[in-house]
Short mmCIF file of C-alpha atoms in Angstrom, two decimals:
data_model
loop_
_atom_site.label_atom_id
_atom_site.label_comp_id
_atom_site.label_asym_id
_atom_site.label_seq_id
_atom_site.Cartn_x
_atom_site.Cartn_y
_atom_site.Cartn_z
CA MET A 1 1.47 23.84 10.02
CA SER A 2 3.40 22.69 6.95
CA PRO A 3 3.59 19.03 5.79
CA PRO A 4 6.78 17.15 6.64
CA GLU A 5 9.65 17.56 4.18
CA ARG A 6 10.20 14.56 1.92
CA ARG A 7 13.59 13.72 0.43
CA LEU A 8 13.27 12.19 -3.06
CA SER A 9 15.97 10.00 -4.51
CA SER A 10 17.19 10.60 -8.03
CA VAL A 11 16.99 6.91 -8.55
CA PRO A 12 13.53 5.41 -8.63
CA LEU A 13 12.64 2.53 -6.33
CA ALA A 14 12.73 -0.93 -7.76
CA VAL A 15 9.49 -2.89 -8.00
CA ILE A 16 9.53 -6.57 -7.47
CA ALA A 17 6.37 -8.75 -7.83
CA PRO A 18 7.17 -12.35 -6.87
CA ARG A 19 4.52 -15.03 -7.51
CA GLY A 20 3.87 -18.38 -5.83
CA GLU A 21 4.99 -19.93 -2.55
CA PHE A 22 8.03 -18.80 -0.52
CA ASP A 23 9.75 -20.74 2.17
CA LEU A 24 13.36 -21.56 3.13
CA ASP A 25 14.08 -23.53 0.00
CA SER A 26 12.45 -21.08 -2.52
CA LEU A 27 13.81 -17.79 -1.04
CA PRO A 28 17.39 -17.61 -2.49
CA PRO A 29 16.25 -16.45 -5.98
CA LEU A 30 14.05 -13.73 -4.45
CA GLN A 31 16.83 -12.68 -2.09
CA ALA A 32 19.17 -12.46 -5.04
CA GLN A 33 16.65 -10.31 -6.96
CA ILE A 34 16.22 -7.96 -3.91
CA ASP A 35 20.10 -7.73 -3.51
CA THR A 36 20.44 -6.81 -7.15
CA ALA A 37 17.71 -4.18 -6.92
CA LEU A 38 19.27 -2.61 -3.76
CA ALA A 39 22.64 -2.37 -5.53
CA ASP A 40 21.07 0.19 -7.94
CA HIS A 41 18.20 1.65 -5.86
CA THR A 42 17.67 3.08 -2.45
CA GLY A 43 14.74 0.87 -1.79
CA VAL A 44 12.39 -1.76 -3.12
CA ILE A 45 8.66 -1.94 -3.46
CA LEU A 46 7.49 -5.55 -3.02
CA ASP A 47 4.14 -6.28 -4.64
CA ALA A 48 3.05 -9.35 -2.58
CA SER A 49 -0.33 -9.71 -4.24
CA GLY A 50 0.87 -12.81 -6.17
CA ILE A 51 2.28 -14.66 -3.20
CA THR A 52 0.05 -17.64 -2.21
CA PHE A 53 2.07 -18.84 0.73
CA ALA A 54 4.95 -17.41 2.84
CA ASP A 55 6.59 -18.85 5.90
CA SER A 56 8.51 -17.16 8.71
CA MET A 57 11.73 -17.13 6.60
CA PHE A 58 9.90 -14.88 4.12
CA LEU A 59 8.90 -12.57 6.92
CA ARG A 60 12.46 -12.48 8.01
CA LEU A 61 13.54 -11.49 4.48
CA LEU A 62 11.05 -8.61 4.57
CA LEU A 63 12.40 -7.40 7.95
CA THR A 64 16.05 -7.54 6.99
CA THR A 65 15.33 -5.87 3.64
CA HIS A 66 13.47 -3.10 5.48
CA GLN A 67 16.49 -2.63 7.78
CA ARG A 68 18.94 -2.42 4.88
CA THR A 69 17.12 0.32 2.99
CA ASP A 70 17.22 4.07 3.31
CA LEU A 71 14.16 4.95 5.41
CA ALA A 72 14.64 8.76 5.21
#
């Protein structure tokens, strides 16, 4: 059995590493950064190790970003 075929993009993924707390009021700059990254890349790697607090609006941002990206 051979491993599944992987399709690689010619454009590398963007890496975003936000820091601090994220809620409804602090999400717009991160959303803008993700939007900018997705304009030039097929996906985004979000390094969440520096996030100290995230509410449900942050989780919504993760889900909608995941739905917008190329998952193939």
